[in-house]
C-alpha cells in the first residue's frame, strides 16, 4: 500500500490560516491502514486545528468527511454538495487523492495534510517499510521475492556492495541488507545458481524514465 | 594486450604490480595533486584517482587524472555510479580516453550518508557490474551502452573492487565471478588485515580459476596509530581488522606507532606475495602518500619495471 505520515501541525496551520471554512477530507484506503489519514485521524486533526486557532484567538470552521477512496473520481463526486460552502480543502489522502480533488474542484484551493512516503508493507504493529519503487519491470522473479531496487540503499541489481555487514546495510544497523536477504532466500530455495546470472542495466522507461506513466486497458477503457 | 595501459603491460610482463591511490583536493588547487603525484612518482605503476571519495565533493577524478597524466604518471580513473547516469559516465570515459587515460576502476561508490552531502540524490542508474559491462562493450564492440557506434572507441583497461571481508562471505567469490563474466580485467581488493580470511577467499577464487581471468591486486593500508586501527575495526563497514593487529599497535609506544604500522604493512605485502593468484598490491596510504616510497622499498618492490 501507499504509506503516509501526517505533516507537522505548524505547516498545516500555515496552509489554512487565511481561510475561514475548511473541508477536511480523509480516505478509507491506504492512509487509513497506516493510521495517517482515515476517519480517526481526520477527527484528531480537526480538533487539533480548532484548538490551535482558538489559542491564537481565531475561530475556524472545519467540516469533516472521509471518502471510500480519494483517488477515484466516483467517490470524489460525493463532495459536490459540501465544496461550495467552504473556502479551502485539506486532504489527508496520499498525493493521488489530493490531486484528484484538485482536478475535480478546480476553483477550490486544496492542501495536503500528509506527506506521502512510499509503497510499503506492515512489518509489525505500527511499523511500515518500503518494499517496491514501482520500477515497472519487476525483478522479484529473479531476486527471490526481495526487491533490490527499493530495498538496497544503492539500488544494486547484481549483488551486495562491500559494505554489507552481518546481514545489515552499511548505512545503518537498523536497515537489512537487501542482498543478504536475497542470498539467504536463494539458499533456502536451492536457487543459488540464479545469483550468477547478470541482470542487465535497467530500462528506466518502464519506471519514471519515460515521463509520467499511464496504464490503458483498451478492454476496460470507455 | 587489450589496451595501452601501463598497468596491463606490467601485469602481462609477469611483474608483481604496485598501484597506489591519490585523493584529489577539495578545491581548485592543482598544486596539491601534483605534490602527491611527485611523491608517488617512480614507486608505483599506476595511481588510482578517487571519485568524490566518501561522498564528499572533490576535484573530479577526470580533472585530477589529467594533471597526473601531464606529470608523466599513469592515472587509474575511478568512477562511481552514485553521481552520474550512464550518459554522463560514457561522456567522461571518452573524454578521459581522448586525453590518454586508459585505465579505470568501476565502482558503485560510498553512500551519500557518509559524506557532507547526505541530502543529495544518489543516481545509481546502473550498478557496478552493469558498469563493467558497459565499458567492455564500449571498448570491445565500439558501441555505446545504448547501441550506437563510437568513433574511436576508448580502449580502457577495466578494473573493479572486491571486498572479501564483507558479508555474506560465501557469496563473495560468486560476486567476483560475476564481475569477471561482466568483463573486468583487474581487481583491487579492500584493505587486507585478516590474512586468514583473505586466503580462504583466494582459495575459492583459484578453485574457479578466476585469478586466471582477471588480475587480483591485494589492497593494503599502513596503520598510523592505534586509534586508526580501532576506528577501522569498529566503524568502517566491510573492514576486518583482527584484534591481534590492534593489540600490536596498542603495545607500541605512541611515537613508534607509525613505524610499527609500516612494518605491519610491509610484512603483509610479503605474505601476500606468496599467495598464488595475487598479481600485485594496491597500496592505499590515505593522506600518507609520502610513506609510499618507503613501504615499496622495504617490501622489495623497487625499482618498478620500466615500461613505455
Ligand atoms: S523490482 Fe520494481 S516492480 Fe518489482 S518490487 Fe522492485 S521496484 Fe517494485
Ligand atoms: S549493504 Fe546491502 S543493502 Fe546496503 S547498499 Fe550494500 S548491498 Fe545494498
Coordinates of C-alpha atoms and ligand atoms in Angstrom, one line a residue:
Chain A
X1 CA 0.0 0.0 0.0
X2 CA 0.9 3.7 -0.1
X3 CA 2.2 4.9 3.2
X4 CA 2.0 8.4 4.5
X5 CA 2.6 10.4 7.7
X6 CA 0.8 13.5 8.9
X7 CA 2.7 16.7 8.2
X8 CA 3.9 18.8 11.1
X9 CA 0.9 20.7 12.6
X10 CA 2.6 24.1 12.1
X11 CA 2.9 23.5 8.4
X12 CA -0.8 22.6 8.1
X13 CA -1.8 25.7 10.1
X14 CA 0.2 27.9 7.7
X15 CA -1.6 26.5 4.7
X16 CA -5.1 27.1 6.0
X17 CA -4.5 30.3 8.1
X18 CA -6.1 32.6 5.5
X19 CA -9.3 30.6 5.4
X20 CA -12.5 30.5 7.5
X21 CA -14.3 27.4 6.5
X22 CA -12.3 24.3 5.7
X23 CA -13.4 20.9 4.4
X24 CA -11.1 18.2 5.9
X25 CA -11.2 15.0 3.8
X26 CA -9.8 11.6 4.8
X27 CA -9.6 8.4 2.8
X28 CA -10.6 5.0 3.8
X29 CA -7.9 3.1 2.0
X30 CA -4.1 3.1 2.4
X31 CA -3.9 6.1 4.7
X32 CA -6.4 4.5 7.0
X33 CA -4.4 1.3 7.2
X34 CA -1.2 3.2 8.1
X35 CA -3.1 5.4 10.5
X36 CA -2.2 8.6 8.7
X37 CA -5.5 9.9 7.2
X38 CA -8.5 7.8 7.9
X39 CA -11.7 8.9 9.7
X40 CA -10.0 8.7 13.1
X41 CA -7.1 10.9 12.1
X42 CA -9.5 13.4 10.4
X43 CA -11.2 13.7 13.8
X44 CA -8.0 14.2 15.7
X45 CA -6.5 16.7 13.2
X46 CA -9.8 18.7 13.2
X47 CA -9.7 19.1 17.0
X48 CA -6.0 20.0 17.0
X49 CA -6.5 22.7 14.4
X50 CA -9.6 24.1 16.2
X51 CA -7.6 24.3 19.4
X52 CA -4.6 25.8 17.8
X53 CA -6.5 28.5 16.2
X54 CA -8.6 29.1 19.3
X55 CA -5.4 29.8 21.2
X56 CA -4.5 32.4 18.6
X57 CA -7.9 34.0 19.0
X58 CA -9.3 32.9 15.7
X59 CA -12.2 30.5 15.2
X60 CA -12.4 28.4 12.2
X61 CA -15.0 26.0 11.0
X62 CA -14.0 22.5 9.9
X63 CA -16.3 20.1 8.1
X64 CA -15.1 16.5 8.3
X65 CA -15.6 13.9 5.7
X66 CA -13.9 10.6 4.8
X67 CA -14.2 9.1 1.3
X68 CA -14.1 5.5 0.4
X69 CA -11.2 6.3 -2.0
X70 CA -9.9 9.7 -2.7
X71 CA -8.0 8.7 -5.9
X72 CA -11.2 7.6 -7.6
X73 CA -13.5 10.2 -9.4
X74 CA -16.6 8.2 -8.5
X75 CA -16.1 8.7 -4.8
X76 CA -14.7 12.3 -5.1
X77 CA -18.0 13.2 -6.6
X78 CA -19.6 12.8 -3.2
X79 CA -18.1 16.1 -2.1
X80 CA -20.1 18.2 -4.6
X81 CA -22.7 19.2 -2.0
X82 CA -20.1 20.3 0.5
X83 CA -17.5 22.0 -1.7
X84 CA -19.4 25.3 -2.4
X85 CA -19.8 26.1 1.2
X86 CA -16.1 26.0 2.1
X87 CA -13.1 28.3 1.4
X88 CA -10.5 25.5 1.1
X89 CA -10.0 21.8 1.3
X90 CA -7.4 20.0 3.4
X91 CA -6.8 16.4 2.3
X92 CA -5.5 13.6 4.4
X93 CA -5.2 11.2 1.5
X94 CA -2.0 10.4 -0.4
X95 CA -0.7 12.7 -3.1
X96 CA -3.0 10.9 -5.6
X97 CA -6.1 11.8 -3.6
X98 CA -5.0 15.4 -3.1
X99 CA -4.5 15.7 -6.9
X100 CA -7.8 14.1 -7.7
X101 CA -9.6 16.7 -5.5
X102 CA -7.6 19.5 -7.2
X103 CA -8.5 18.2 -10.6
X104 CA -12.2 17.8 -9.8
X105 CA -12.7 21.0 -7.9
X106 CA -10.7 23.4 -9.9
X107 CA -11.7 26.6 -8.1
X108 CA -11.0 25.4 -4.6
X109 CA -7.6 25.5 -3.0
X110 CA -6.6 22.0 -1.9
X111 CA -3.8 21.4 0.6
X112 CA -2.1 18.2 1.7
X113 CA -2.1 17.3 5.3
X114 CA 0.1 14.3 5.0
X115 CA 3.5 13.5 3.4
X116 CA 3.1 10.6 1.1
X117 CA 6.1 8.3 1.7
X118 CA 6.4 5.1 -0.2
X119 CA 4.9 1.8 -1.3
X120 CA 5.4 -0.5 1.7
X121 CA 4.1 -3.2 3.8
X122 CA 3.4 -3.6 7.5
X123 CA 6.4 -5.1 9.2
X124 CA 4.7 -5.3 12.6
X125 CA 2.2 -3.3 14.6
X126 CA 3.0 0.3 13.9
X127 CA 5.9 -0.2 11.6
X128 CA 5.8 0.1 7.8
X129 CA 8.7 -0.4 5.5
X130 CA 9.4 0.3 1.9
X131 CA 9.1 -2.6 -0.4
X132 CA 8.6 -1.5 -4.0
X133 CA 9.7 1.5 -6.0
X134 CA 7.3 0.9 -8.9
X135 CA 10.1 0.4 -11.4
X136 CA 7.6 -1.0 -13.9
X137 CA 9.6 -4.2 -14.8
X138 CA 9.6 -6.4 -11.8
X139 CA 12.7 -8.3 -10.9
X140 CA 11.3 -10.2 -7.9
X141 CA 11.1 -13.4 -10.0
X142 CA 14.9 -13.5 -10.2
X143 CA 15.7 -12.0 -6.8
X144 CA 13.9 -14.5 -4.7
X145 CA 11.0 -12.2 -4.0
X146 CA 13.0 -9.4 -2.4
X147 CA 13.3 -6.1 -4.2
X148 CA 16.9 -4.8 -4.8
X149 CA 15.6 -1.6 -6.3
X150 CA 13.6 -0.4 -3.4
X151 CA 15.4 -2.2 -0.6
X152 CA 19.1 -1.9 -1.4
X153 CA 20.4 1.6 -0.5
X154 CA 22.4 1.7 -3.7
X155 CA 19.8 0.0 -5.9
X156 CA 22.3 -2.7 -6.8
X157 CA 20.9 -5.2 -9.1
X158 CA 23.7 -7.8 -9.1
X159 CA 24.7 -8.4 -5.6
X160 CA 25.8 -6.8 -2.3
X161 CA 28.3 -4.0 -2.1
X162 CA 31.4 -4.2 0.0
X163 CA 29.7 -2.6 3.0
X164 CA 27.2 -5.4 3.8
X165 CA 27.9 -6.4 7.4
X166 CA 26.2 -9.2 9.4
X167 CA 23.1 -9.0 7.3
X168 CA 22.8 -5.3 7.7
X169 CA 23.2 -2.4 5.3
X170 CA 26.3 -0.2 5.5
X171 CA 24.1 2.8 6.0
X172 CA 22.6 1.7 9.3
X173 CA 22.4 -1.4 11.6
X174 CA 18.7 -0.8 11.5
X175 CA 18.4 -1.5 7.8
X176 CA 18.6 -5.0 6.5
X177 CA 20.9 -5.6 3.6
X178 CA 18.6 -6.5 0.7
X179 CA 21.2 -8.7 -0.8
X180 CA 21.9 -10.6 2.3
X181 CA 18.1 -11.3 2.4
X182 CA 18.1 -12.3 -1.3
X183 CA 21.1 -14.6 -0.8
X184 CA 19.6 -16.3 2.3
X185 CA 16.3 -16.9 0.5
X186 CA 18.1 -18.2 -2.7
X187 CA 19.9 -20.6 -0.5
X188 CA 16.7 -21.7 1.3
X189 CA 15.1 -22.3 -2.1
X190 CA 18.1 -24.1 -3.5
X191 CA 18.3 -21.5 -6.3
X192 CA 21.8 -20.0 -5.6
X193 CA 22.7 -20.7 -9.3
X194 CA 20.4 -17.9 -10.2
X195 CA 22.6 -15.4 -8.5
X196 CA 25.3 -15.6 -11.2
X197 CA 23.0 -14.6 -14.0
X198 CA 23.9 -10.9 -14.7
X199 CA 20.8 -8.7 -14.5
X200 CA 21.3 -6.2 -17.4
X201 CA 21.1 -2.5 -17.0
X202 CA 17.6 -1.5 -16.4
X203 CA 15.4 0.2 -18.9
X204 CA 14.1 3.0 -16.8
X205 CA 11.4 3.9 -19.3
X206 CA 9.4 1.3 -17.6
X207 CA 9.7 3.4 -14.5
X208 CA 9.8 7.2 -14.3
X209 CA 12.3 7.4 -17.1
X210 CA 9.8 8.0 -19.9
X211 CA 7.9 10.7 -18.0
X212 CA 4.5 10.3 -16.3
X213 CA 3.2 6.8 -16.8
X214 CA -0.3 5.6 -17.7
X215 CA -1.9 2.2 -17.9
X216 CA -4.6 2.0 -20.6
X217 CA -6.7 -1.2 -20.7
X218 CA -8.5 -1.0 -24.1
X219 CA -10.9 -3.6 -22.9
X220 CA -12.0 -1.6 -20.0
X221 CA -11.5 2.0 -21.1
X222 CA -14.5 4.0 -22.0
Chain B
X1 CA 47.1 -6.9 -25.0
X2 CA 43.8 -5.2 -24.9
X3 CA 44.9 -1.7 -24.2
X4 CA 47.9 0.6 -24.0
X5 CA 47.6 0.7 -20.2
X6 CA 50.9 0.6 -18.4
X7 CA 49.3 -1.5 -15.7
X8 CA 48.2 -4.1 -18.2
X9 CA 51.8 -4.1 -19.6
X10 CA 53.3 -4.6 -16.2
X11 CA 50.9 -7.4 -15.4
X12 CA 51.4 -9.1 -18.7
X13 CA 55.2 -8.9 -18.4
X14 CA 54.8 -11.1 -15.3
X15 CA 55.8 -8.4 -12.8
X16 CA 54.2 -8.0 -9.5
X17 CA 52.2 -4.8 -9.9
X18 CA 52.1 -1.9 -7.5
X19 CA 49.3 0.7 -7.6
X20 CA 48.5 3.4 -5.1
X21 CA 45.9 6.0 -4.5
X22 CA 45.6 9.7 -4.6
X23 CA 42.6 11.7 -3.3
X24 CA 42.1 14.9 -5.3
X25 CA 41.9 18.2 -3.3
X26 CA 38.7 19.8 -2.1
X27 CA 39.2 22.8 -4.3
X28 CA 40.8 24.1 -7.4
X29 CA 44.4 23.5 -6.2
X30 CA 46.3 21.6 -8.8
X31 CA 49.5 22.1 -6.7
X32 CA 48.2 19.7 -4.1
X33 CA 47.6 16.9 -6.5
X34 CA 50.9 17.4 -8.3
X35 CA 52.7 17.3 -4.9
X36 CA 51.2 13.9 -4.1
X37 CA 51.9 12.7 -7.6
X38 CA 55.5 13.6 -7.3
X39 CA 55.8 11.6 -4.1
X40 CA 54.4 8.5 -5.7
X41 CA 56.3 9.2 -8.8
X42 CA 58.6 6.3 -9.6
X43 CA 57.4 4.0 -6.9
X44 CA 54.1 2.7 -8.4
X45 CA 52.9 1.6 -11.8
X46 CA 49.7 3.5 -11.7
X47 CA 47.7 5.7 -9.3
X48 CA 44.0 5.5 -8.5
X49 CA 42.4 8.9 -8.6
X50 CA 39.3 8.7 -6.4
X51 CA 35.9 10.0 -7.4
X52 CA 34.2 12.1 -4.7
X53 CA 35.6 9.6 -2.2
X54 CA 33.5 9.1 0.9
X55 CA 30.7 11.0 -0.8
X56 CA 32.5 14.4 -0.4
X57 CA 32.9 16.8 -3.3
X58 CA 36.5 16.9 -4.6
X59 CA 38.2 17.9 -7.8
X60 CA 36.8 15.4 -10.4
X61 CA 38.7 12.2 -10.9
X62 CA 39.0 13.1 -14.6
X63 CA 40.3 16.6 -13.9
X64 CA 42.9 15.3 -11.4
X65 CA 43.8 12.4 -13.6
X66 CA 44.7 14.8 -16.3
X67 CA 47.2 16.6 -14.0
X68 CA 48.7 13.2 -13.2
X69 CA 48.9 12.3 -16.9
X70 CA 50.6 15.6 -17.7
X71 CA 53.1 14.9 -14.9
X72 CA 54.0 11.7 -16.6
X73 CA 52.2 9.4 -14.2
X74 CA 49.6 6.7 -15.1
X75 CA 46.3 7.5 -13.5
X76 CA 43.5 5.0 -12.9
X77 CA 40.3 6.9 -13.4
X78 CA 37.9 5.9 -10.6
X79 CA 34.3 6.4 -11.4
X80 CA 31.2 5.8 -9.2
X81 CA 27.7 5.1 -10.4
X82 CA 26.4 7.1 -7.5
X83 CA 26.9 10.6 -9.0
X84 CA 26.2 10.2 -12.7
X85 CA 23.9 8.4 -15.1
X86 CA 25.1 6.3 -18.0
X87 CA 25.2 9.3 -20.4
X88 CA 27.5 11.3 -18.2
X89 CA 29.7 8.3 -17.4
X90 CA 30.2 7.4 -21.0
X91 CA 30.9 11.0 -21.9
X92 CA 33.6 11.2 -19.2
X93 CA 35.1 7.9 -20.3
X94 CA 35.6 9.0 -23.9
X95 CA 36.7 12.4 -22.7
X96 CA 39.3 10.9 -20.4
X97 CA 40.4 8.5 -23.1
X98 CA 40.9 11.4 -25.5
X99 CA 43.5 12.7 -23.0
X100 CA 45.4 9.4 -22.9
X101 CA 43.8 8.0 -19.8
X102 CA 43.4 4.3 -20.5
X103 CA 42.9 2.6 -17.1
X104 CA 39.8 2.9 -14.9
X105 CA 38.0 1.5 -11.9
X106 CA 34.3 0.9 -11.9
X107 CA 32.6 1.4 -8.5
X108 CA 29.2 1.9 -7.1
X109 CA 30.6 4.4 -4.5
X110 CA 30.0 5.2 -0.8
X111 CA 26.5 6.1 0.2
X112 CA 25.9 9.9 0.4
X113 CA 25.0 9.3 4.0
X114 CA 28.7 9.1 4.8
X115 CA 29.7 12.4 3.2
X116 CA 28.9 16.0 3.7
X117 CA 26.0 16.0 1.3
X118 CA 23.8 13.4 2.9
X119 CA 20.8 15.3 1.3
X120 CA 22.0 14.6 -2.2
X121 CA 20.0 12.3 -4.5
X122 CA 22.1 9.2 -5.5
X123 CA 21.8 8.3 -9.1
X124 CA 22.6 4.6 -9.4
X125 CA 21.3 4.4 -13.0
X126 CA 23.4 1.2 -13.4
X127 CA 25.3 -0.9 -10.8
X128 CA 29.0 -1.7 -10.8
X129 CA 28.6 -5.0 -12.8
X130 CA 26.4 -3.3 -15.4
X131 CA 29.1 -0.5 -15.4
X132 CA 31.8 -3.1 -16.2
X133 CA 29.7 -4.5 -19.0
X134 CA 29.2 -1.0 -20.4
X135 CA 32.9 -0.2 -20.5
X136 CA 33.7 -3.5 -22.1
X137 CA 31.0 -3.0 -24.8
X138 CA 32.5 0.4 -25.5
X139 CA 36.0 -1.0 -25.8
X140 CA 35.4 -4.4 -27.5
X141 CA 32.4 -3.7 -29.6
X142 CA 32.9 0.0 -30.1
X143 CA 29.3 0.6 -29.0
X144 CA 27.7 2.9 -26.5
X145 CA 25.5 1.3 -23.9
X146 CA 22.5 2.3 -26.0
X147 CA 23.8 0.5 -29.0
X148 CA 25.1 3.3 -31.3
X149 CA 28.7 3.2 -32.7
X150 CA 31.5 5.0 -31.1
X151 CA 34.1 6.7 -33.3
X152 CA 37.5 5.7 -31.9
X153 CA 36.3 3.5 -29.0
X154 CA 38.0 4.0 -25.7
X155 CA 40.5 1.2 -25.1
X156 CA 40.2 1.1 -21.3
X157 CA 41.8 -1.5 -19.0
X158 CA 38.9 -2.2 -16.8
X159 CA 39.2 -2.5 -13.0
X160 CA 36.7 -3.1 -10.2
X161 CA 36.8 -3.6 -6.5
X162 CA 36.2 -6.7 -4.4
X163 CA 35.7 -7.0 -0.7
X164 CA 36.5 -10.5 0.6
X165 CA 35.6 -9.3 4.1
X166 CA 32.0 -8.1 3.6
X167 CA 29.0 -10.4 4.1
X168 CA 27.6 -12.7 3.1
X169 CA 31.2 -14.2 2.8
X170 CA 30.1 -17.3 0.9
X171 CA 28.7 -15.1 -1.8
X172 CA 32.0 -13.2 -2.3
X173 CA 33.6 -15.5 -4.8
X174 CA 30.4 -15.7 -6.8
X175 CA 30.3 -11.9 -6.8
X176 CA 33.8 -11.8 -8.3
X177 CA 32.8 -14.4 -10.8
X178 CA 30.0 -12.1 -11.9
X179 CA 32.5 -9.2 -12.3
X180 CA 34.7 -11.5 -14.4
X181 CA 31.8 -12.5 -16.5
X182 CA 30.9 -8.9 -17.0
X183 CA 34.4 -8.3 -18.4
X184 CA 36.6 -7.0 -15.6
X185 CA 40.4 -7.1 -16.3
X186 CA 41.7 -6.4 -12.9
X187 CA 40.5 -6.2 -9.3
X188 CA 41.7 -4.2 -6.4
X189 CA 40.6 -5.6 -3.0
X190 CA 39.5 -3.9 0.2
X191 CA 42.4 -3.4 2.6
X192 CA 43.6 -6.8 3.9
X193 CA 44.4 -7.2 7.6
X194 CA 42.8 -10.6 8.2
X195 CA 45.1 -12.7 6.1
X196 CA 43.4 -16.0 7.0
X197 CA 40.1 -14.8 5.7
X198 CA 41.7 -13.4 2.6
X199 CA 43.4 -16.8 2.0
X200 CA 40.1 -18.5 2.3
X201 CA 38.6 -16.2 -0.3
X202 CA 41.6 -16.7 -2.7
X203 CA 41.2 -20.4 -2.3
X204 CA 37.6 -20.1 -3.7
X205 CA 38.9 -17.7 -6.4
X206 CA 41.5 -20.2 -7.5
X207 CA 39.1 -23.1 -7.4
X208 CA 37.1 -21.4 -10.1
X209 CA 40.1 -20.2 -12.0
X210 CA 39.1 -16.6 -11.6
X211 CA 42.6 -15.4 -10.9
X212 CA 43.5 -16.6 -14.5
X213 CA 40.8 -14.4 -15.9
X214 CA 41.5 -11.2 -14.1
X215 CA 44.5 -9.8 -12.2
X216 CA 44.0 -9.5 -8.5
X217 CA 45.7 -6.7 -6.7
X218 CA 45.6 -7.1 -2.9
X219 CA 44.7 -4.0 -1.0
X220 CA 47.0 -2.9 1.8
X221 CA 46.9 0.1 4.1
X222 CA 49.5 1.2 6.6
X223 CA 48.0 2.0 10.0
X224 CA 49.2 5.2 11.5
X225 CA 48.0 4.9 15.1
X226 CA 46.2 2.5 17.4
X227 CA 43.3 4.9 17.2
X228 CA 43.1 4.4 13.5
X229 CA 43.3 0.6 13.9
X230 CA 40.4 0.7 16.4
X231 CA 38.4 3.1 14.2
X232 CA 38.8 0.8 11.1
X233 CA 38.0 -2.3 13.2
X234 CA 34.8 -0.8 14.7
X235 CA 33.5 1.9 12.5
X236 CA 34.2 1.2 8.8
X237 CA 31.6 -1.1 7.2
X238 CA 33.1 -4.1 5.5
X239 CA 36.6 -3.7 7.1
X240 CA 38.0 -6.6 9.0
X241 CA 40.9 -5.7 11.4
X242 CA 41.8 -8.6 13.7
X243 CA 42.3 -7.9 17.4
X244 CA 46.0 -9.0 17.3
X245 CA 46.7 -6.1 15.0
X246 CA 45.0 -3.6 17.3
X247 CA 46.9 -5.2 20.2
X248 CA 50.2 -5.0 18.4
X249 CA 49.7 -1.3 17.7
X250 CA 48.5 -0.7 21.3
X251 CA 51.6 -2.3 22.7
X252 CA 53.8 0.1 20.7
X253 CA 54.8 3.4 22.3
X254 CA 53.0 6.3 20.7
X255 CA 56.0 7.8 18.9
X256 CA 56.8 4.4 17.4
X257 CA 53.3 3.5 16.2
X258 CA 53.7 4.9 12.7
X259 CA 56.8 2.8 12.1
X260 CA 55.1 -0.2 13.5
X261 CA 52.2 0.4 11.2
X262 CA 54.6 0.5 8.3
X263 CA 56.3 -2.7 9.5
X264 CA 52.9 -4.5 9.6
X265 CA 52.1 -3.3 6.2
X266 CA 55.4 -4.5 4.7
X267 CA 55.0 -7.9 6.4
X268 CA 51.6 -8.1 5.0
X269 CA 52.8 -7.4 1.5
X270 CA 55.5 -10.0 1.8
X271 CA 52.9 -12.6 2.9
X272 CA 50.5 -11.6 0.1
X273 CA 53.3 -12.0 -2.5
X274 CA 53.4 -15.7 -1.6
X275 CA 49.8 -16.3 -2.3
X276 CA 49.1 -17.9 -5.6
X277 CA 46.9 -15.7 -7.8
X278 CA 47.8 -12.4 -6.2
X279 CA 49.2 -10.4 -9.1
X280 CA 50.1 -7.2 -7.3
X281 CA 49.3 -4.9 -4.4
X282 CA 47.1 -1.8 -4.2
X283 CA 48.6 0.5 -1.6
X284 CA 46.0 2.8 0.0
X285 CA 48.0 5.2 2.1
X286 CA 45.2 7.5 2.9
X287 CA 46.7 11.1 3.2
X288 CA 50.0 9.4 3.9
X289 CA 51.3 9.3 0.3
X290 CA 54.8 10.4 1.4
X291 CA 55.2 7.0 3.1
X292 CA 54.5 5.1 -0.1
X293 CA 58.2 5.1 -1.3
X294 CA 59.4 3.8 2.0
X295 CA 56.8 0.9 2.0
X296 CA 57.5 0.0 -1.6
X297 CA 61.3 -0.1 -1.0
X298 CA 61.0 -2.0 2.3
X299 CA 58.8 -4.5 0.6
X300 CA 61.4 -5.1 -2.1
X301 CA 59.3 -3.8 -4.9
X302 CA 61.6 -1.0 -6.0
X303 CA 62.6 -0.2 -8.7
X304 CA 59.5 -0.6 -10.7
X305 CA 59.8 -2.1 -14.2
X306 CA 60.5 0.4 -16.9
X307 CA 57.7 0.1 -19.4
X308 CA 56.8 2.5 -22.2
Ligands
LIG1 S1 11.6 -4.8 -9.0 FE1 10.5 -3.0 -9.5 S2 8.3 -3.6 -9.6 FE2 9.4 -5.2 -8.5 S3 9.3 -4.8 -6.4 FE3 11.2 -3.8 -7.1 S4 10.6 -1.7 -7.7 FE4 8.7 -2.9 -7.5
LIG2 S1 24.9 -3.1 2.3 FE1 23.4 -4.3 1.1 S2 21.5 -3.0 1.0 FE2 23.2 -1.7 1.7 S3 23.9 -0.7 -0.1 FE3 25.2 -2.5 0.2 S4 24.2 -4.2 -1.0 FE4 22.7 -2.5 -0.8

